[in-house]
PDB file of C-alpha atoms and ligand atoms in Angstrom:
ATOM      1  CA  MET A   1      92.410  73.585 108.321  1.00 89.00           C
ATOM      2  CA  SER A   2      96.165  73.970 108.779  1.00 98.00           C
ATOM      3  CA  SER A   3      98.875  71.360 108.248  1.00 98.00           C
ATOM      4  CA  LEU A   4     102.101  70.356 109.999  1.00 98.00           C
ATOM      5  CA  VAL A   5     104.956  68.164 108.740  1.00 98.00           C
ATOM      6  CA  PHE A   6     108.199  67.419 110.613  1.00 98.00           C
ATOM      7  CA  LEU A   7     111.430  66.749 108.742  1.00 98.00           C
ATOM      8  CA  ASP A   8     112.469  63.351 110.012  1.00 98.00           C
ATOM      9  CA  PRO A   9     115.209  61.070 108.588  1.00 96.00           C
ATOM     10  CA  ALA A  10     112.899  58.071 109.113  1.00 97.00           C
ATOM     11  CA  TYR A  11     110.275  59.651 106.795  1.00 98.00           C
ATOM     12  CA  PRO A  12     111.796  60.819 103.462  1.00 97.00           C
ATOM     13  CA  ALA A  13     108.571  62.651 102.500  1.00 98.00           C
ATOM     14  CA  GLY A  14     108.279  64.223 105.962  1.00 98.00           C
ATOM     15  CA  ARG A  15     106.180  63.113 108.934  1.00 98.00           C
ATOM     16  CA  LEU A  16     102.639  64.487 109.109  1.00 98.00           C
ATOM     17  CA  ALA A  17     101.647  65.567 112.616  1.00 98.00           C
ATOM     18  CA  ASP A  18      98.649  67.085 114.357  1.00 98.00           C
ATOM     19  CA  ILE A  19      99.039  70.871 114.359  1.00 97.00           C
ATOM     20  CA  THR A  20      96.528  71.196 117.204  1.00 97.00           C
ATOM     21  CA  ALA A  21      98.481  68.870 119.549  1.00 97.00           C
ATOM     22  CA  PRO A  22     101.656  69.597 121.588  1.00 96.00           C
ATOM     23  CA  GLN A  23     104.779  68.555 119.657  1.00 97.00           C
ATOM     24  CA  LEU A  24     107.917  70.162 121.129  1.00 95.00           C
ATOM     25  CA  LEU A  25     109.936  69.552 124.272  1.00 94.00           C
ATOM     26  CA  VAL A  26     109.663  72.590 126.528  1.00 96.00           C
ATOM     27  CA  THR A  27     113.423  72.356 127.107  1.00 97.00           C
ATOM     28  CA  ALA A  28     114.337  72.892 123.426  1.00 97.00           C
ATOM     29  CA  GLN A  29     116.440  76.042 123.069  1.00 97.00           C
ATOM     30  CA  GLY A  30     114.266  77.024 120.135  1.00 97.00           C
ATOM     31  CA  VAL A  31     111.542  77.468 122.777  1.00 95.00           C
ATOM     32  CA  THR A  32     113.454  78.677 125.834  1.00 95.00           C
ATOM     33  CA  ARG A  33     115.782  81.058 123.966  1.00 95.00           C
ATOM     34  CA  GLY A  34     114.012  81.745 120.673  1.00 95.00           C
ATOM     35  CA  ASP A  35     117.125  80.154 119.203  1.00 97.00           C
ATOM     36  CA  GLY A  36     116.288  79.148 115.665  1.00 98.00           C
ATOM     37  CA  ILE A  37     115.558  80.374 112.163  1.00 98.00           C
ATOM     38  CA  PHE A  38     112.563  80.478 109.843  1.00 98.00           C
ATOM     39  CA  GLU A  39     111.132  81.437 106.461  1.00 98.00           C
ATOM     40  CA  SER A  40     107.595  82.443 105.423  1.00 98.00           C
ATOM     41  CA  MET A  41     106.541  81.777 101.828  1.00 98.00           C
ATOM     42  CA  LEU A  42     103.304  82.376  99.924  1.00 98.00           C
ATOM     43  CA  TYR A  43     101.449  79.352  98.525  1.00 98.00           C
ATOM     44  CA  THR A  44      98.878  80.271  95.896  1.00 97.00           C
ATOM     45  CA  ASN A  45      97.619  78.751  92.609  1.00 95.00           C
ATOM     46  CA  GLN A  46      99.157  75.396  93.608  1.00 96.00           C
ATOM     47  CA  ALA A  47     102.677  76.813  93.817  1.00 97.00           C
ATOM     48  CA  VAL A  48     105.060  78.120  96.470  1.00 98.00           C
ATOM     49  CA  ARG A  49     106.478  81.449  95.347  1.00 98.00           C
ATOM     50  CA  LYS A  50     110.250  82.019  95.291  1.00 98.00           C
ATOM     51  CA  PHE A  51     110.918  78.662  96.959  1.00 98.00           C
ATOM     52  CA  GLU A  52     114.613  78.552  95.944  1.00 98.00           C
ATOM     53  CA  ALA A  53     115.269  82.108  97.168  1.00 98.00           C
ATOM     54  CA  HIS A  54     113.732  81.265 100.562  1.00 98.00           C
ATOM     55  CA  LEU A  55     115.733  78.034 100.847  1.00 98.00           C
ATOM     56  CA  ALA A  56     118.919  79.930  99.994  1.00 98.00           C
ATOM     57  CA  ARG A  57     118.204  82.489 102.737  1.00 98.00           C
ATOM     58  CA  LEU A  58     117.339  79.681 105.197  1.00 98.00           C
ATOM     59  CA  ALA A  59     120.738  78.099 104.450  1.00 98.00           C
ATOM     60  CA  THR A  60     122.504  81.430 105.085  1.00 98.00           C
ATOM     61  CA  SER A  61     120.604  81.947 108.349  1.00 98.00           C
ATOM     62  CA  ALA A  62     121.532  78.380 109.412  1.00 97.00           C
ATOM     63  CA  GLU A  63     125.185  79.077 108.764  1.00 96.00           C
ATOM     64  CA  VAL A  64     125.119  82.349 110.709  1.00 96.00           C
ATOM     65  CA  ALA A  65     123.299  80.649 113.625  1.00 96.00           C
ATOM     66  CA  ASP A  66     125.544  77.518 113.556  1.00 95.00           C
ATOM     67  CA  LEU A  67     122.517  75.282 113.008  1.00 96.00           C
ATOM     68  CA  ILE A  68     122.772  72.075 111.008  1.00 94.00           C
ATOM     69  CA  ILE A  69     119.645  71.704 108.904  1.00 97.00           C
ATOM     70  CA  PRO A  70     118.462  69.101 106.364  1.00 97.00           C
ATOM     71  CA  ASP A  71     119.239  69.551 102.655  1.00 97.00           C
ATOM     72  CA  ALA A  72     116.989  71.332 100.151  1.00 98.00           C
ATOM     73  CA  ARG A  73     115.517  68.016  98.911  1.00 97.00           C
ATOM     74  CA  SER A  74     114.143  67.223 102.384  1.00 98.00           C
ATOM     75  CA  TRP A  75     112.523  70.671 102.652  1.00 98.00           C
ATOM     76  CA  PHE A  76     110.960  70.353  99.160  1.00 98.00           C
ATOM     77  CA  ALA A  77     109.585  66.902 100.066  1.00 98.00           C
ATOM     78  CA  ALA A  78     108.178  68.068 103.414  1.00 98.00           C
ATOM     79  CA  VAL A  79     106.541  71.104 101.810  1.00 98.00           C
ATOM     80  CA  ASP A  80     104.993  68.881  99.099  1.00 98.00           C
ATOM     81  CA  THR A  81     103.507  66.667 101.789  1.00 98.00           C
ATOM     82  CA  ALA A  82     102.290  69.642 103.827  1.00 98.00           C
ATOM     83  CA  VAL A  83     100.587  71.509 100.969  1.00 98.00           C
ATOM     84  CA  ALA A  84      98.991  68.270  99.681  1.00 98.00           C
ATOM     85  CA  ASP A  85      97.510  67.720 103.145  1.00 98.00           C
ATOM     86  CA  PHE A  86      96.447  71.379 103.352  1.00 98.00           C
ATOM     87  CA  ASP A  87      94.694  71.228  99.961  1.00 98.00           C
ATOM     88  CA  ALA A  88      93.059  67.894 100.798  1.00 97.00           C
ATOM     89  CA  THR A  89      91.558  69.353 103.963  1.00 96.00           C
ATOM     90  CA  GLY A  90      90.007  72.422 102.363  1.00 95.00           C
ATOM     91  CA  GLY A  91      92.918  74.613 101.266  1.00 95.00           C
ATOM     92  CA  ALA A  92      92.747  78.389 100.826  1.00 96.00           C
ATOM     93  CA  GLU A  93      93.237  80.870  98.003  1.00 96.00           C
ATOM     94  CA  GLU A  94      96.425  82.096  99.690  1.00 97.00           C
ATOM     95  CA  ALA A  95      98.375  80.261 102.387  1.00 98.00           C
ATOM     96  CA  VAL A  96     101.545  80.824 104.406  1.00 98.00           C
ATOM     97  CA  VAL A  97     104.122  78.038 104.235  1.00 98.00           C
ATOM     98  CA  LYS A  98     106.462  78.433 107.174  1.00 98.00           C
ATOM     99  CA  LEU A  99     109.791  76.603 107.451  1.00 99.00           C
ATOM    100  CA  VAL A 100     111.249  76.466 110.972  1.00 98.00           C
ATOM    101  CA  ALA A 101     114.541  75.094 112.300  1.00 98.00           C
ATOM    102  CA  ALA A 102     114.818  75.329 116.077  1.00 98.00           C
ATOM    103  CA  ARG A 103     117.779  74.414 118.268  1.00 98.00           C
ATOM    104  CA  GLY A 104     117.163  71.320 120.392  1.00 97.00           C
ATOM    105  CA  GLU A 105     117.917  70.897 124.079  1.00 96.00           C
ATOM    106  CA  HIS A 106     121.687  70.471 123.560  1.00 94.00           C
ATOM    107  CA  ASP A 107     123.865  72.399 121.132  1.00 91.00           C
ATOM    108  CA  SER A 108     124.981  69.126 119.526  1.00 87.00           C
ATOM    109  CA  ASP A 109     121.383  67.982 118.849  1.00 90.00           C
ATOM    110  CA  PRO A 110     120.248  68.213 115.221  1.00 91.00           C
ATOM    111  CA  ALA A 111     117.883  71.137 114.676  1.00 96.00           C
ATOM    112  CA  ILE A 112     114.177  70.346 115.097  1.00 98.00           C
ATOM    113  CA  CYS A 113     112.705  71.193 111.701  1.00 98.00           C
ATOM    114  CA  TRP A 114     109.127  71.504 110.562  1.00 98.00           C
ATOM    115  CA  VAL A 115     106.795  73.007 107.972  1.00 99.00           C
ATOM    116  CA  THR A 116     103.379  74.519 108.634  1.00 98.00           C
ATOM    117  CA  VAL A 117     100.761  75.601 106.111  1.00 98.00           C
ATOM    118  CA  THR A 118      98.097  78.009 107.363  1.00 98.00           C
ATOM    119  CA  PRO A 119      95.584  80.263 105.586  1.00 98.00           C
ATOM    120  CA  ALA A 120      97.099  83.707 104.867  1.00 97.00           C
ATOM    121  CA  PRO A 121      95.733  86.427 107.173  1.00 96.00           C
ATOM    122  CA  ALA A 122      92.899  88.399 105.557  1.00 95.00           C
ATOM    123  CA  LEU A 123      94.303  91.656 106.960  1.00 95.00           C
ATOM    124  CA  GLY A 124      97.430  91.495 104.783  1.00 92.00           C
ATOM    125  CA  LYS A 125      95.362  91.109 101.639  1.00 91.00           C
ATOM    126  CA  GLU A 126      93.153  94.001 102.687  1.00 94.00           C
ATOM    127  CA  GLN A 127      96.155  96.259 103.419  1.00 96.00           C
ATOM    128  CA  ARG A 128      97.576  95.539  99.940  1.00 95.00           C
ATOM    129  CA  GLU A 129      94.471  97.340  98.622  1.00 93.00           C
ATOM    130  CA  THR A 130      93.949 100.057 101.221  1.00 96.00           C
ATOM    131  CA  GLY A 131      97.555 100.905 102.117  1.00 98.00           C
ATOM    132  CA  VAL A 132      98.913 101.437 105.618  1.00 98.00           C
ATOM    133  CA  ASP A 133      99.664 104.262 108.049  1.00 98.00           C
ATOM    134  CA  VAL A 134     103.145 103.951 109.473  1.00 98.00           C
ATOM    135  CA  LEU A 135     105.176 105.286 112.400  1.00 98.00           C
ATOM    136  CA  LEU A 136     108.912 105.892 112.143  1.00 98.00           C
ATOM    137  CA  LEU A 137     110.425 104.207 115.209  1.00 98.00           C
ATOM    138  CA  ASP A 138     114.014 104.228 116.445  1.00 98.00           C
ATOM    139  CA  ARG A 139     115.553 100.716 116.323  1.00 97.00           C
ATOM    140  CA  GLY A 140     118.151 101.870 118.855  1.00 96.00           C
ATOM    141  CA  TYR A 141     121.387 101.063 117.047  1.00 97.00           C
ATOM    142  CA  ASP A 142     123.465 102.845 114.442  1.00 97.00           C
ATOM    143  CA  SER A 143     123.639 101.852 110.795  1.00 97.00           C
ATOM    144  CA  LYS A 144     127.227 100.511 111.102  1.00 96.00           C
ATOM    145  CA  LEU A 145     126.513  98.060 113.937  1.00 97.00           C
ATOM    146  CA  ALA A 146     126.046  95.009 111.698  1.00 96.00           C
ATOM    147  CA  GLU A 147     129.539  95.443 110.258  1.00 94.00           C
ATOM    148  CA  ARG A 148     131.101  95.882 113.726  1.00 96.00           C
ATOM    149  CA  ALA A 149     129.244  93.063 115.477  1.00 96.00           C
ATOM    150  CA  PRO A 150     128.681  89.929 113.363  1.00 93.00           C
ATOM    151  CA  TRP A 151     127.775  87.943 116.500  1.00 94.00           C
ATOM    152  CA  LEU A 152     124.456  89.839 116.605  1.00 96.00           C
ATOM    153  CA  MET A 153     123.361  87.759 113.577  1.00 95.00           C
ATOM    154  CA  MET A 154     121.776  90.799 111.947  1.00 95.00           C
ATOM    155  CA  GLY A 155     120.568  89.966 108.459  1.00 92.00           C
ATOM    156  CA  ALA A 156     119.690  86.372 109.487  1.00 96.00           C
ATOM    157  CA  LYS A 157     116.004  85.465 109.802  1.00 98.00           C
ATOM    158  CA  THR A 158     116.015  84.240 113.382  1.00 98.00           C
ATOM    159  CA  LEU A 159     113.014  83.225 115.482  1.00 97.00           C
ATOM    160  CA  SER A 160     113.585  86.196 117.830  1.00 93.00           C
ATOM    161  CA  TYR A 161     110.819  88.439 116.515  1.00 95.00           C
ATOM    162  CA  SER A 162     109.430  89.667 119.831  1.00 96.00           C
ATOM    163  CA  ILE A 163     110.836  93.193 119.345  1.00 96.00           C
ATOM    164  CA  ASN A 164     109.379  93.350 115.832  1.00 97.00           C
ATOM    165  CA  MET A 165     105.967  92.269 117.139  1.00 98.00           C
ATOM    166  CA  ALA A 166     106.170  94.715 120.070  1.00 98.00           C
ATOM    167  CA  ALA A 167     106.866  97.559 117.625  1.00 98.00           C
ATOM    168  CA  LEU A 168     103.764  96.585 115.617  1.00 98.00           C
ATOM    169  CA  ARG A 169     101.648  96.559 118.796  1.00 98.00           C
ATOM    170  CA  TYR A 170     103.059  99.993 119.707  1.00 98.00           C
ATOM    171  CA  ALA A 171     102.054 101.290 116.262  1.00 98.00           C
ATOM    172  CA  ARG A 172      98.524  99.895 116.645  1.00 98.00           C
ATOM    173  CA  LYS A 173      98.128 101.446 120.102  1.00 98.00           C
ATOM    174  CA  HIS A 174      99.074 104.785 118.531  1.00 98.00           C
ATOM    175  CA  GLY A 175      96.637 104.640 115.626  1.00 98.00           C
ATOM    176  CA  ALA A 176      98.951 103.286 112.897  1.00 98.00           C
ATOM    177  CA  HIS A 177      99.163  99.909 111.146  1.00 98.00           C
ATOM    178  CA  ASP A 178     102.878  99.390 110.681  1.00 98.00           C
ATOM    179  CA  VAL A 179     106.363 100.647 111.472  1.00 98.00           C
ATOM    180  CA  ILE A 180     109.465 101.724 109.584  1.00 98.00           C
ATOM    181  CA  PHE A 181     112.542 101.406 111.792  1.00 98.00           C
ATOM    182  CA  THR A 182     115.276 104.043 111.667  1.00 98.00           C
ATOM    183  CA  SER A 183     118.822 103.674 112.970  1.00 98.00           C
ATOM    184  CA  ALA A 184     120.164 105.848 115.778  1.00 98.00           C
ATOM    185  CA  ASP A 185     121.983 107.880 113.102  1.00 97.00           C
ATOM    186  CA  GLY A 186     118.747 108.533 111.209  1.00 98.00           C
ATOM    187  CA  ILE A 187     118.991 105.991 108.374  1.00 98.00           C
ATOM    188  CA  ILE A 188     115.906 104.124 107.127  1.00 98.00           C
ATOM    189  CA  LEU A 189     116.163 100.394 107.928  1.00 98.00           C
ATOM    190  CA  GLU A 190     113.140  98.127 107.342  1.00 98.00           C
ATOM    191  CA  ALA A 191     109.674  97.350 108.660  1.00 98.00           C
ATOM    192  CA  PRO A 192     109.159  94.600 111.289  1.00 98.00           C
ATOM    193  CA  THR A 193     108.040  92.095 108.631  1.00 98.00           C
ATOM    194  CA  SER A 194     108.799  93.813 105.313  1.00 98.00           C
ATOM    195  CA  THR A 195     111.321  95.705 103.215  1.00 98.00           C
ATOM    196  CA  VAL A 196     110.969  99.407 102.323  1.00 98.00           C
ATOM    197  CA  LEU A 197     110.827 100.441  98.647  1.00 98.00           C
ATOM    198  CA  VAL A 198     110.855 104.053  97.436  1.00 98.00           C
ATOM    199  CA  ALA A 199     109.626 104.967  93.935  1.00 98.00           C
ATOM    200  CA  GLN A 200     110.698 108.206  92.242  1.00 98.00           C
ATOM    201  CA  ARG A 201     109.644 109.718  88.929  1.00 97.00           C
ATOM    202  CA  ASP A 202     112.160 112.040  87.321  1.00 94.00           C
ATOM    203  CA  GLY A 203     110.856 113.174  83.918  1.00 93.00           C
ATOM    204  CA  GLU A 204     110.806 109.980  81.856  1.00 93.00           C
ATOM    205  CA  THR A 205     112.952 108.114  84.397  1.00 97.00           C
ATOM    206  CA  LYS A 206     111.370 105.737  86.925  1.00 98.00           C
ATOM    207  CA  ARG A 207     113.621 104.927  89.862  1.00 98.00           C
ATOM    208  CA  LEU A 208     113.295 102.328  92.606  1.00 98.00           C
ATOM    209  CA  LEU A 209     115.349 102.594  95.800  1.00 98.00           C
ATOM    210  CA  THR A 210     115.718 100.378  98.857  1.00 98.00           C
ATOM    211  CA  PRO A 211     117.858 100.589 102.025  1.00 98.00           C
ATOM    212  CA  MET A 212     121.332  99.093 101.770  1.00 97.00           C
ATOM    213  CA  LEU A 213     121.956  95.653 103.280  1.00 96.00           C
ATOM    214  CA  GLU A 214     125.063  96.863 105.158  1.00 96.00           C
ATOM    215  CA  THR A 215     122.693  98.399 107.738  1.00 96.00           C
ATOM    216  CA  GLY A 216     121.975  94.850 108.958  1.00 97.00           C
ATOM    217  CA  ILE A 217     118.455  94.544 107.511  1.00 98.00           C
ATOM    218  CA  LEU A 218     117.114  91.235 106.228  1.00 98.00           C
ATOM    219  CA  PRO A 219     117.829  90.729 102.502  1.00 98.00           C
ATOM    220  CA  GLY A 220     114.239  90.640 101.217  1.00 98.00           C
ATOM    221  CA  THR A 221     113.369  88.025  98.606  1.00 98.00           C
ATOM    222  CA  THR A 222     110.402  90.123  97.416  1.00 98.00           C
ATOM    223  CA  GLN A 223     112.514  93.273  97.046  1.00 98.00           C
ATOM    224  CA  SER A 224     115.083  91.273  95.114  1.00 98.00           C
ATOM    225  CA  ALA A 225     112.465  89.739  92.755  1.00 98.00           C
ATOM    226  CA  ILE A 226     110.786  93.129  92.198  1.00 98.00           C
ATOM    227  CA  PHE A 227     114.178  94.724  91.471  1.00 98.00           C
ATOM    228  CA  ASP A 228     114.967  92.015  88.881  1.00 98.00           C
ATOM    229  CA  ALA A 229     111.609  92.526  87.165  1.00 98.00           C
ATOM    230  CA  ALA A 230     111.831  96.346  87.381  1.00 98.00           C
ATOM    231  CA  ALA A 231     115.292  96.320  85.760  1.00 98.00           C
ATOM    232  CA  GLN A 232     113.791  94.378  82.806  1.00 97.00           C
ATOM    233  CA  ASP A 233     111.016  96.962  82.683  1.00 96.00           C
ATOM    234  CA  GLY A 234     113.411  99.902  82.352  1.00 97.00           C
ATOM    235  CA  TRP A 235     113.472 101.178  85.952  1.00 98.00           C
ATOM    236  CA  GLU A 236     116.675 102.616  87.422  1.00 98.00           C
ATOM    237  CA  LEU A 237     117.606 100.852  90.658  1.00 98.00           C
ATOM    238  CA  GLY A 238     119.460 102.136  93.698  1.00 98.00           C
ATOM    239  CA  TYR A 239     120.374 101.255  97.284  1.00 97.00           C
ATOM    240  CA  GLY A 240     120.306 103.678 100.253  1.00 92.00           C
ATOM    241  CA  PRO A 241     121.350 105.185 102.566  1.00 97.00           C
ATOM    242  CA  LEU A 242     117.809 106.574 102.712  1.00 98.00           C
ATOM    243  CA  ARG A 243     116.653 109.180 105.221  1.00 98.00           C
ATOM    244  CA  PRO A 244     113.112 110.147 106.311  1.00 98.00           C
ATOM    245  CA  GLU A 245     113.095 113.104 103.889  1.00 98.00           C
ATOM    246  CA  ASP A 246     113.598 110.651 101.003  1.00 98.00           C
ATOM    247  CA  LEU A 247     110.323 109.004 102.002  1.00 98.00           C
ATOM    248  CA  TYR A 248     108.435 112.302 102.349  1.00 98.00           C
ATOM    249  CA  GLN A 249     109.691 113.437  98.915  1.00 98.00           C
ATOM    250  CA  ALA A 250     109.028 110.107  97.144  1.00 98.00           C
ATOM    251  CA  ASP A 251     106.378 109.440  94.493  1.00 98.00           C
ATOM    252  CA  GLY A 252     105.500 106.240  96.331  1.00 98.00           C
ATOM    253  CA  VAL A 253     106.671 104.400  99.454  1.00 98.00           C
ATOM    254  CA  PHE A 254     105.878 100.686  99.726  1.00 98.00           C
ATOM    255  CA  LEU A 255     106.350  97.857 102.201  1.00 98.00           C
ATOM    256  CA  VAL A 256     107.032  94.580 100.406  1.00 98.00           C
ATOM    257  CA  SER A 257     107.087  91.037 101.726  1.00 98.00           C
ATOM    258  CA  SER A 258     106.372  87.506 100.600  1.00 98.00           C
ATOM    259  CA  ILE A 259     102.948  87.283 102.209  1.00 97.00           C
ATOM    260  CA  ARG A 260     101.497  90.804 101.987  1.00 95.00           C
ATOM    261  CA  LEU A 261     103.265  91.518  98.671  1.00 96.00           C
ATOM    262  CA  LEU A 262     103.312  95.239  97.704  1.00 98.00           C
ATOM    263  CA  THR A 263     101.582  97.529 100.222  1.00 98.00           C
ATOM    264  CA  PRO A 264     101.528 101.309  99.707  1.00 98.00           C
ATOM    265  CA  VAL A 265     102.296 103.553 102.685  1.00 98.00           C
ATOM    266  CA  ARG A 266      99.621 106.268 103.015  1.00 98.00           C
ATOM    267  CA  THR A 267     101.058 108.296 105.865  1.00 98.00           C
ATOM    268  CA  ILE A 268     104.212 108.435 107.976  1.00 98.00           C
ATOM    269  CA  ASP A 269     103.784 109.887 111.457  1.00 98.00           C
ATOM    270  CA  ALA A 270     100.352 111.088 110.221  1.00 98.00           C
ATOM    271  CA  LYS A 271     101.859 113.123 107.348  1.00 98.00           C
ATOM    272  CA  PRO A 272     100.319 112.096 103.992  1.00 98.00           C
ATOM    273  CA  LEU A 273     102.685 110.736 101.328  1.00 98.00           C
ATOM    274  CA  ARG A 274     102.428 111.146  97.574  1.00 98.00           C
ATOM    275  CA  LEU A 275     101.369 108.001  95.681  1.00 98.00           C
ATOM    276  CA  ASP A 276     101.841 108.127  91.902  1.00 98.00           C
ATOM    277  CA  ALA A 277      98.991 105.906  90.651  1.00 97.00           C
ATOM    278  CA  GLU A 278     100.810 104.812  87.493  1.00 97.00           C
ATOM    279  CA  LEU A 279     104.004 103.818  89.331  1.00 98.00           C
ATOM    280  CA  HIS A 280     101.882 101.978  91.911  1.00 98.00           C
ATOM    281  CA  GLU A 281     100.046 100.069  89.195  1.00 97.00           C
ATOM    282  CA  GLN A 282     103.281  99.124  87.435  1.00 97.00           C
ATOM    283  CA  LEU A 283     104.928  97.911  90.654  1.00 98.00           C
ATOM    284  CA  SER A 284     101.807  95.935  91.649  1.00 97.00           C
ATOM    285  CA  ALA A 285     101.909  94.173  88.279  1.00 97.00           C
ATOM    286  CA  LEU A 286     105.596  93.326  88.763  1.00 97.00           C
ATOM    287  CA  SER A 287     104.913  92.042  92.276  1.00 96.00           C
ATOM    288  CA  ASP A 288     101.884  89.966  91.172  1.00 94.00           C
ATOM    289  CA  ALA A 289     104.005  88.330  88.455  1.00 94.00           C
ATOM    290  CA  ILE A 290     106.622  86.973  90.918  1.00 94.00           C
ATOM    291  CA  ARG A 291     106.841  83.177  90.796  1.00 93.00           C
TER     292      ARG A 291
HETATM  293  N1  LIG B   1     112.391  92.383 106.717  1.00 62.91           N
HETATM  294  C1  LIG B   1     111.963  91.651 107.761  1.00 62.91           C
HETATM  295  C2  LIG B   1     112.421  92.008 109.123  1.00 62.91           C
HETATM  296  C3  LIG B   1     111.094  90.574 107.564  1.00 62.91           C
HETATM  297  O1  LIG B   1     110.670  89.841 108.598  1.00 62.91           O
HETATM  298  C4  LIG B   1     110.653  90.267 106.252  1.00 62.91           C
HETATM  299  C5  LIG B   1     109.748  89.135 105.984  1.00 62.91           C
HETATM  300  O2  LIG B   1     109.208  88.544 106.851  1.00 62.91           O
HETATM  301  C6  LIG B   1     111.107  91.052 105.200  1.00 62.91           C
HETATM  302  C7  LIG B   1     111.983  92.093 105.465  1.00 62.91           C
HETATM  303  C8  LIG B   1     110.659  90.762 103.788  1.00 62.91           C
HETATM  304  O3  LIG B   1     111.280  89.596 103.328  1.00 62.91           O
HETATM  305  P1  LIG B   1     110.649  88.714 102.164  1.00 62.91           P
HETATM  306  O4  LIG B   1     110.374  89.650 101.036  1.00 62.91           O
HETATM  307  O5  LIG B   1     111.712  87.744 101.838  1.00 62.91           O
HETATM  308  O6  LIG B   1     109.404  88.105 102.683  1.00 62.91           O
END
């Protein structure tokens, strides 16, 4: 079973609601315009991973989107209520805790905020083991756009994911599992629901690279946690710009995200990639240890 809790000033611990019943006004701008923000977190072993990092990103997204959202204490309380209900009704080994803040009917309305807990999709877990085949797809803008056009809210985690989902469907129709977006000027950006990591081995040196945030990609909480752990473990770290040839020449290319964790990329545009087994094992251990 899945659980739903609304953040509601009249209910300090959050208001439990029926996830199978209609709950939102059809006139809310969160619905009619996809105007809102969200976070997806992994709940496993009785704990939500990287909760503070997700709340910090939610707060940044709220600021960028001019949404007034409840304080961290209200989110913690609502999530506690939601996961307790989820566990009491069967639970799951891995679950997705989603935080959503959607704009109401009028701009001056407080955001409509809720938490859902649902079992994590089995496919993500499977792909962690098997790896994924990826297409490089043009995102249609250049890598400097985010700096020129702050009103585009790039780098905020907004509800408007229809392009990301369409790109994934396109990949599936063309025999792949996932997508890595490139900018119009040929720079590697991100995947529709994950961050790109590149591992390189250079003699004794292990290096981990990721695209730079200035391209307008979402600052990944998983990438950040893996970078922190890798630095402790003696890896060199670096930030793009990365180009397709950097992926083809890498000793491992990975998609990382809170729910699917570390997923190796097997092929890009049907060309096989190298995957250094030892680097893969070390990165998987770092990713599994994230709390
Ligand atoms: N990039 C995009 C576009 C995403 O949607 C996500 C997660 O959903 C990520 C990157 C990875 O972010 P995180 O590691 O915080 O889950």
